[in-house]
N, CA, C and O atoms as a MOPAC input file, in Angstrom:
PM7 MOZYME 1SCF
protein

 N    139.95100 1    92.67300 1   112.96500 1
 C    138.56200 1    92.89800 1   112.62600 1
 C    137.75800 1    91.69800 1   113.10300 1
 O    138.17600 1    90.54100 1   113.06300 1
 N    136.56700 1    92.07500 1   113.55600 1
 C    135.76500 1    91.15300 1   114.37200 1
 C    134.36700 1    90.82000 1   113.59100 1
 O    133.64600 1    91.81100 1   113.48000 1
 N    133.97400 1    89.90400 1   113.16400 1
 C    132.58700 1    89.65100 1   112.47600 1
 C    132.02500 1    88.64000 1   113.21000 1
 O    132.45700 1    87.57100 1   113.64100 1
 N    130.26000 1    89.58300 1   113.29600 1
 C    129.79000 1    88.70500 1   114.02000 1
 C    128.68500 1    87.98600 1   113.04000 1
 O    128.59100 1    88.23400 1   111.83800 1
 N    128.02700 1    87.23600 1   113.61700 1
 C    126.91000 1    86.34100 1   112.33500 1
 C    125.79900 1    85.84000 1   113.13800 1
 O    125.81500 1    84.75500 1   113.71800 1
 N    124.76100 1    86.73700 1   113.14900 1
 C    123.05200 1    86.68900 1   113.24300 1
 C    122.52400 1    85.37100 1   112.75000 1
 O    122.52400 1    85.29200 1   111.52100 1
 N    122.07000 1    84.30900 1   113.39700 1
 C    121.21800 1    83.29100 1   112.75900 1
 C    120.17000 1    83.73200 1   113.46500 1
 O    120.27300 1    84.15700 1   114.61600 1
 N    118.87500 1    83.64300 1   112.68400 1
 C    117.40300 1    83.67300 1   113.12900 1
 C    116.46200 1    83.30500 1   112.48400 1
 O    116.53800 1    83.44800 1   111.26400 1
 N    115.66100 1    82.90700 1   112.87100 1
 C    114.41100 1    82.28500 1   112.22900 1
 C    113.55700 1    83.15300 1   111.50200 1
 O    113.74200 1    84.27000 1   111.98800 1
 N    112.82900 1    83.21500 1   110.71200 1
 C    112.03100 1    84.36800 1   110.20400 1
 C    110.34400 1    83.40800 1   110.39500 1
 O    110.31100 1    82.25600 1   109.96200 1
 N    109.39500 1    83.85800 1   110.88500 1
 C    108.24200 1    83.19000 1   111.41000 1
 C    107.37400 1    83.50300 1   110.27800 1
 O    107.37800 1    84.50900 1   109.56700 1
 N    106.73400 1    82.61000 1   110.24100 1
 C    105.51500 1    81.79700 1   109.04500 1
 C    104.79200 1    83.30500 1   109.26200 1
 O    104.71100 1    83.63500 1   110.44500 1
 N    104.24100 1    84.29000 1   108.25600 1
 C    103.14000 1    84.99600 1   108.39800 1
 C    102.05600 1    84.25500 1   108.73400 1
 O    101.78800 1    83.14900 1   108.26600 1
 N    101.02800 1    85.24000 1   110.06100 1
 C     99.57400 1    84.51000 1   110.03500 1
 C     98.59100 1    84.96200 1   109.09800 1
 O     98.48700 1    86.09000 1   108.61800 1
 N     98.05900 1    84.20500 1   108.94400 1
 C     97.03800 1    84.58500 1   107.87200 1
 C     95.54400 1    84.42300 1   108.40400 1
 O     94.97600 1    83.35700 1   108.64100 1
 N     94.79700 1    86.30000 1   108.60400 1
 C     93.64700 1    85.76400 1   109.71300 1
 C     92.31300 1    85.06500 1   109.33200 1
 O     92.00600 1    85.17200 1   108.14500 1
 N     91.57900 1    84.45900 1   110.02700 1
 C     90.39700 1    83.88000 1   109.46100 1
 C     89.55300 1    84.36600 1   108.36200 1
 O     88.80800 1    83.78100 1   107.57500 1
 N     89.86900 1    85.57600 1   108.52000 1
 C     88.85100 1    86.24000 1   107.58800 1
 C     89.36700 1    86.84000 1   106.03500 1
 O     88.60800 1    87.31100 1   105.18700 1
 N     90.70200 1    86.70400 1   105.92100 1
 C     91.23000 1    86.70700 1   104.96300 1
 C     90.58200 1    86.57200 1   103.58000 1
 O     90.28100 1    87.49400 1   102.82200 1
 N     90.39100 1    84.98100 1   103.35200 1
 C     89.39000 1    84.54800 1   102.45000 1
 C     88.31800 1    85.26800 1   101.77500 1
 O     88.19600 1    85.48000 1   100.56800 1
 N     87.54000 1    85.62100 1   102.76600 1
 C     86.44200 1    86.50900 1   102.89800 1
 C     86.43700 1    87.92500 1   102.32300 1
 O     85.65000 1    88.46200 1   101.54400 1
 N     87.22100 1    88.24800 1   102.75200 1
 C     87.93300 1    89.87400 1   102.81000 1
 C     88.40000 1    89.92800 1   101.15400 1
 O     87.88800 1    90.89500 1   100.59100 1
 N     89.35900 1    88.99400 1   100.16500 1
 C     89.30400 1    88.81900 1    99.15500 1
 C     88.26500 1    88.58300 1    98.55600 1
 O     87.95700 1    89.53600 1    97.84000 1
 N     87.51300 1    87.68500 1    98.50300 1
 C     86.05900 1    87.80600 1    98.24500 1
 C     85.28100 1    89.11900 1    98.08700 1
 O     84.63900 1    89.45900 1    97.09300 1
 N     85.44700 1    89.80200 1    99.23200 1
 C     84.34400 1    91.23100 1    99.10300 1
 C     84.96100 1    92.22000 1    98.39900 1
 O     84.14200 1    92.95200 1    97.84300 1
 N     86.52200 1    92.62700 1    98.14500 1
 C     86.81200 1    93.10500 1    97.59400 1
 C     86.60800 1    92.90500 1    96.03200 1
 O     85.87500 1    93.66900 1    95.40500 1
 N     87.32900 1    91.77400 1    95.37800 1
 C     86.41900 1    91.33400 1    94.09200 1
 C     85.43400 1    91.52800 1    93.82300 1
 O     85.29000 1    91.95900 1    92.67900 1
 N     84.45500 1    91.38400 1    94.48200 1
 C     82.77700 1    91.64100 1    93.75500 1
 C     82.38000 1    92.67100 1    93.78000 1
 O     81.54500 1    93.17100 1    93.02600 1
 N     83.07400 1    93.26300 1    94.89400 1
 C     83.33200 1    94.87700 1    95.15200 1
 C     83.42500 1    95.74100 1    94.15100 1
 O     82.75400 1    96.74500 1    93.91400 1
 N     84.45400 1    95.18900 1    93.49600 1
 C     85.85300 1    96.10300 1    92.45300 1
 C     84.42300 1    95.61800 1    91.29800 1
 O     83.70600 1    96.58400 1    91.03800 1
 N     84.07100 1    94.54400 1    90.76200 1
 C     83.18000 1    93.99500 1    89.61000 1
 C     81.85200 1    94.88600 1    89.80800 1
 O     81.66900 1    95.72400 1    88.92500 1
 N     80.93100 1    94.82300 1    90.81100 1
 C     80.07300 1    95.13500 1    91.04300 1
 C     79.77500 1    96.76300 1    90.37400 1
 O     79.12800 1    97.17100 1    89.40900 1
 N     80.60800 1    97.41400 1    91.43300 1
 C     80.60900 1    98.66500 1    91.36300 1
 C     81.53900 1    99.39900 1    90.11000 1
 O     81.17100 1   100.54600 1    89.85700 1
 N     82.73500 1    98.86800 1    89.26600 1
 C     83.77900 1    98.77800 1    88.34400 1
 C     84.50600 1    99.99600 1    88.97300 1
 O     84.39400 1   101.13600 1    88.52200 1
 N     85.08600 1    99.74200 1    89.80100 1
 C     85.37000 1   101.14000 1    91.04100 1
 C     86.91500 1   100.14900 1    91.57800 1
 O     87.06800 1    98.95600 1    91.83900 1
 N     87.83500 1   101.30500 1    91.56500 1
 C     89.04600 1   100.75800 1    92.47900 1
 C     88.46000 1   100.86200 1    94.09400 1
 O     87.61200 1   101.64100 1    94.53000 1
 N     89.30800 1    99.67200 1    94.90000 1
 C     89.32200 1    99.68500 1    96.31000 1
 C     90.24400 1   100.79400 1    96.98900 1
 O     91.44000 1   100.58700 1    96.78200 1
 N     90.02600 1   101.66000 1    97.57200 1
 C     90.82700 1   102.55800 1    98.17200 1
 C     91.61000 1   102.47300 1    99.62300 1
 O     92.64600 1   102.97300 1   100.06000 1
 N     90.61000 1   101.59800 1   100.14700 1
 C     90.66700 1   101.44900 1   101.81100 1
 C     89.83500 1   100.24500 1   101.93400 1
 O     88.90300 1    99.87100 1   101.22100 1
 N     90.45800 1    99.60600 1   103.18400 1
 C     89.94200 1    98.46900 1   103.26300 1
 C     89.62600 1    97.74800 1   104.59900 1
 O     90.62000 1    97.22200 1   105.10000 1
 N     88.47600 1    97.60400 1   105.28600 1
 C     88.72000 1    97.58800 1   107.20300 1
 C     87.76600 1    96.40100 1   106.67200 1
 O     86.94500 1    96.35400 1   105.75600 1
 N     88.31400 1    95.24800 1   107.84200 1
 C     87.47000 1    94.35500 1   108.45000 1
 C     87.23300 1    94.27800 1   109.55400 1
 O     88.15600 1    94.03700 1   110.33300 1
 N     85.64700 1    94.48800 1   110.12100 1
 C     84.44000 1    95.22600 1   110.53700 1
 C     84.41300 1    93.76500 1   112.33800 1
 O     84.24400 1    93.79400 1   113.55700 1
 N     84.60000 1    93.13800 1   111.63000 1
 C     84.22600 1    91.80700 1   112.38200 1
 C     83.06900 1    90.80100 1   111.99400 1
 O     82.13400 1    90.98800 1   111.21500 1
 N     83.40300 1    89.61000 1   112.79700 1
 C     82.63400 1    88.59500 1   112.29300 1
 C     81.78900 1    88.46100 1   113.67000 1
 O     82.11400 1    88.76100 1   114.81900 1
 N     80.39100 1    87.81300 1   113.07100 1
 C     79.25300 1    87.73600 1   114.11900 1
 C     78.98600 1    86.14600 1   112.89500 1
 O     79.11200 1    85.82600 1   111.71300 1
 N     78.29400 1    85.25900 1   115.03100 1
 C     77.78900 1    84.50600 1   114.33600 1
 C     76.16100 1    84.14100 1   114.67700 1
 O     75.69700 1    84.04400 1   115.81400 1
 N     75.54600 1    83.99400 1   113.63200 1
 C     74.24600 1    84.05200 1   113.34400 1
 C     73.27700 1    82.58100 1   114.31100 1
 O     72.22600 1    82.54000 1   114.95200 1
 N     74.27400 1    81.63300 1   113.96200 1
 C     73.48700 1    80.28200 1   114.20600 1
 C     74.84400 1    79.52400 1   114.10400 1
 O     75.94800 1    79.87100 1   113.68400 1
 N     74.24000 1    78.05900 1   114.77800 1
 C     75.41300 1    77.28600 1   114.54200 1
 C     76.28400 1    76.62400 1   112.91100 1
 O     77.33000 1    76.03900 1   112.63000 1
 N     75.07000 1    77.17300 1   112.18600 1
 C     75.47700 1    76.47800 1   110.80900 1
 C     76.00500 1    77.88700 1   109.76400 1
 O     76.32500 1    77.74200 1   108.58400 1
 N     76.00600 1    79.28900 1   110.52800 1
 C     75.78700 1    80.28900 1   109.30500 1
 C     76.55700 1    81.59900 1   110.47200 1
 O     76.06100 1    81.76200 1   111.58700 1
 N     77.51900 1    82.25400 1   110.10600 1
 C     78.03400 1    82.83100 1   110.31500 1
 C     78.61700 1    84.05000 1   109.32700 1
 O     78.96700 1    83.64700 1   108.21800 1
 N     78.79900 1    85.74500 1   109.61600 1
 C     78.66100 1    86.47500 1   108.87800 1
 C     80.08700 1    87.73400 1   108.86600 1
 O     80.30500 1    88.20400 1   109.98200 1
 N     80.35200 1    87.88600 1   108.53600 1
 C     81.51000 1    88.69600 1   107.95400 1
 C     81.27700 1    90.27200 1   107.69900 1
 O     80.32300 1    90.61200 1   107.00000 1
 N     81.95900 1    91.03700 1   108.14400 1
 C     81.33500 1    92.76100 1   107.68600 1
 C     82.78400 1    93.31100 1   107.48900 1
 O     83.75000 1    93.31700 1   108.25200 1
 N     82.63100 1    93.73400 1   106.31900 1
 C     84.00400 1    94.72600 1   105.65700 1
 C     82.98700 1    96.03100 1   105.57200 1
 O     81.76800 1    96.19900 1   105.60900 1
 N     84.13200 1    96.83700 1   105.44000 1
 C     83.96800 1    98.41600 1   105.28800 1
 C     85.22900 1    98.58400 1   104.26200 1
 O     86.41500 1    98.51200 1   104.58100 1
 N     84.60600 1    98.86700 1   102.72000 1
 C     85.35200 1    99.57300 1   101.39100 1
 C     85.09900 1   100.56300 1   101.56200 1
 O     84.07000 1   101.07400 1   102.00400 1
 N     86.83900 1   101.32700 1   100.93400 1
 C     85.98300 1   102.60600 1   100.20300 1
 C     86.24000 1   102.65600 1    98.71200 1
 O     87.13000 1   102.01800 1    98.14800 1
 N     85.69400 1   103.17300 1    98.34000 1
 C     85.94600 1   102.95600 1    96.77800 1
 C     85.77900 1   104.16100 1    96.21700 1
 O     85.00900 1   105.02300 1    96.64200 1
 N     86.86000 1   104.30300 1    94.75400 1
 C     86.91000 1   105.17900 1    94.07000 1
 C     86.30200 1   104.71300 1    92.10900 1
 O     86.93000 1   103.97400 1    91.35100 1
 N     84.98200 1   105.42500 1    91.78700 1
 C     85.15500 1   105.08500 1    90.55500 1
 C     85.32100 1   105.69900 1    89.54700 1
 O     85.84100 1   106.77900 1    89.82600 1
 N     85.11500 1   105.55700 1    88.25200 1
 C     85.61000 1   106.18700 1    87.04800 1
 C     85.46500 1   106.86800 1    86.90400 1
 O     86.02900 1   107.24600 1    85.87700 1
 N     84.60400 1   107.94000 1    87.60800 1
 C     84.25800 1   108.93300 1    87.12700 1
 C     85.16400 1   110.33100 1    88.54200 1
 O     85.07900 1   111.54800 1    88.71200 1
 N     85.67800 1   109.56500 1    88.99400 1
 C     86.31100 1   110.03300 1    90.50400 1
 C     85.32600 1   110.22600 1    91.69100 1
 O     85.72900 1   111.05800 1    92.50300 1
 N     84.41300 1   109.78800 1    91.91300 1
 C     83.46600 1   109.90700 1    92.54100 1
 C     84.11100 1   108.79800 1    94.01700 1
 O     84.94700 1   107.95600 1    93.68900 1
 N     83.83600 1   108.83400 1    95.03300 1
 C     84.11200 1   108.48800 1    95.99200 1
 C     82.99500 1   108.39800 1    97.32600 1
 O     82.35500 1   109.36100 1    97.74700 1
 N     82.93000 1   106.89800 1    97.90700 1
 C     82.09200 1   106.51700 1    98.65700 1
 C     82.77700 1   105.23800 1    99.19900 1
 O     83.62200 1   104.53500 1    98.64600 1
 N     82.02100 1   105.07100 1   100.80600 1
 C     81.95800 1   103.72800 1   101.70500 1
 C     81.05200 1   102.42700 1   100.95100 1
 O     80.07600 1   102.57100 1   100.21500 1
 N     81.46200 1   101.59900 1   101.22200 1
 C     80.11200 1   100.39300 1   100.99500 1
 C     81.13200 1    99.52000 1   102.02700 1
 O     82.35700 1    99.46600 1   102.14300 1
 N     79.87100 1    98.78900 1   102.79500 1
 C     80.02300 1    97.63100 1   103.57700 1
 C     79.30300 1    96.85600 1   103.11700 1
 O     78.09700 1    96.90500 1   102.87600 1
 N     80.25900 1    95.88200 1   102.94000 1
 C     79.82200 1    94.03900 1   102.21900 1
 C     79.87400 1    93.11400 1   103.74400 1
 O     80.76000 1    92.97100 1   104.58700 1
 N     78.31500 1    92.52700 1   103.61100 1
 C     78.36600 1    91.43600 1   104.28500 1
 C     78.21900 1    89.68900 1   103.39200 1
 O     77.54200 1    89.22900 1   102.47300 1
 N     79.27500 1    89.19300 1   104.31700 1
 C     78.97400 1    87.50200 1   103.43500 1
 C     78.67100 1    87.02200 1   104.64400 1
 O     79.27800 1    87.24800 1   105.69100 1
 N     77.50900 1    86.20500 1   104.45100 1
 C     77.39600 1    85.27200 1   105.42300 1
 C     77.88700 1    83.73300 1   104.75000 1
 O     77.89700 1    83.43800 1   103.55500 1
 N     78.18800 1    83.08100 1   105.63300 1
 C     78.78100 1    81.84200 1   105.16700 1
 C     78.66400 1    80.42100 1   106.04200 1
 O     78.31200 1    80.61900 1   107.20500 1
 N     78.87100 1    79.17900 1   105.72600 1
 C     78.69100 1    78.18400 1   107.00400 1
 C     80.52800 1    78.24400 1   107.52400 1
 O     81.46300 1    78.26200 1   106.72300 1
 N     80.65700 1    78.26500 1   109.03300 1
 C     81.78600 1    78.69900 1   109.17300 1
 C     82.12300 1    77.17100 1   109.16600 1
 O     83.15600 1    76.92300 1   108.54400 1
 N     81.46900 1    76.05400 1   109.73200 1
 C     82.19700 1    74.77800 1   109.47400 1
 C     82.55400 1    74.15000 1   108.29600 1
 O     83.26700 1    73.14700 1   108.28700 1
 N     82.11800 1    74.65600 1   107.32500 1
 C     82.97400 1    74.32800 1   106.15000 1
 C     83.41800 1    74.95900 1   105.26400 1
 O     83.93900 1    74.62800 1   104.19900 1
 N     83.09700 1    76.38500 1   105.94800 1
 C     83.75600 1    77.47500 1   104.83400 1
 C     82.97200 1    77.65900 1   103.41700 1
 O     83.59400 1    77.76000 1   102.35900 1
 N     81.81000 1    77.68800 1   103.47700 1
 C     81.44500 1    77.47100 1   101.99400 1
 C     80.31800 1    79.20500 1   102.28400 1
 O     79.59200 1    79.56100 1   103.21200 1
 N     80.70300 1    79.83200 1   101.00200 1
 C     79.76800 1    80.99000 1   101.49800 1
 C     78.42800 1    80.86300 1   100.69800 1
 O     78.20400 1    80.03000 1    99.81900 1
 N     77.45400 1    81.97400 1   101.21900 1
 C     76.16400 1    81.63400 1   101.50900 1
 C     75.56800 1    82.49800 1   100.48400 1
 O     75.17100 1    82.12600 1    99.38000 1
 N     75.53200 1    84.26800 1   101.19100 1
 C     74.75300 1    85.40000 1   100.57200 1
 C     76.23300 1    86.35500 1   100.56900 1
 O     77.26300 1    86.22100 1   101.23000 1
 N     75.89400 1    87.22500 1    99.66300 1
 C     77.05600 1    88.54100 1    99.84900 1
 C     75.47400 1    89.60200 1    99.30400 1
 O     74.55900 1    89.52500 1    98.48300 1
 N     76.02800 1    90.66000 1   100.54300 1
 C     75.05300 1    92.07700 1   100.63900 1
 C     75.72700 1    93.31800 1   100.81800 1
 O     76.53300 1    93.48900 1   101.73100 1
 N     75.36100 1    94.38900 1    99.79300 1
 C     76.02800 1    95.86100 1    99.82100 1
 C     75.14700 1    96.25000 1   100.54800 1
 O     73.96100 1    95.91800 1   100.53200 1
 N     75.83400 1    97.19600 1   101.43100 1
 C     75.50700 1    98.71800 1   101.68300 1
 C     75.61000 1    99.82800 1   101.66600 1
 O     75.89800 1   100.32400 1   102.75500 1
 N     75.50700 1   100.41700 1   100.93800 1
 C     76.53100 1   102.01400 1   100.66400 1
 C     76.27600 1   103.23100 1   101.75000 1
 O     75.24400 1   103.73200 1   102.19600 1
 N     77.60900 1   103.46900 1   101.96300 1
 C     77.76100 1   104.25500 1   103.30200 1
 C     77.69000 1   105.75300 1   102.42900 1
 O     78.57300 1   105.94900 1   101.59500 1
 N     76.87300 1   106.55300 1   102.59100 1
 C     77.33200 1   108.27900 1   102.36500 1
 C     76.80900 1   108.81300 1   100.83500 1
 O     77.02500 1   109.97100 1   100.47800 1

């Protein structure tokens, strides 16, 4: 009988820039509205100016009453230090 033995590395997950953010909108999301997150897309980031840069998610959300709808949260934020700015709903539908 022959055994063989696999060594391999297992690589660091990346974790993308917008991560942060993306937790963020969901929370105020889930508070705001008192609605579970159903679905969850990040939209992309645009930047505004050199000091203020902005973030766009697309939720969908389900709330208590079963009712179901989109909202896109924008945060704008300073991207050089990461500190956020404004957060804005929009409800899709």
């Amino acid at each position: 009988m022959m055994w063989t033995l696999y060594i391999g590395t297992v690589g660091a997950a990346v974790v993308p820039e917008y991560a942060k953010w993306g937790l963020i909108a969901v929370k105020e999301t889930q508070q705001r509205y008192q609605a579970d997150i159903i679905d969850y897309l990040h939209v992309g980031r645009t930047y505004l100016s050199a000091n203020k840069a902005e973030e766009k998610f697309k939720l969908w959300i389900r709330t208590k009453d079963g009712s179901e709808f989109g909202v896109y949260v924008y945060l704008q934020f300073n991207p050089a230090h990461d500190t956020e700015y404004t957060i804005r709903y929009e409800r899709v539908g």
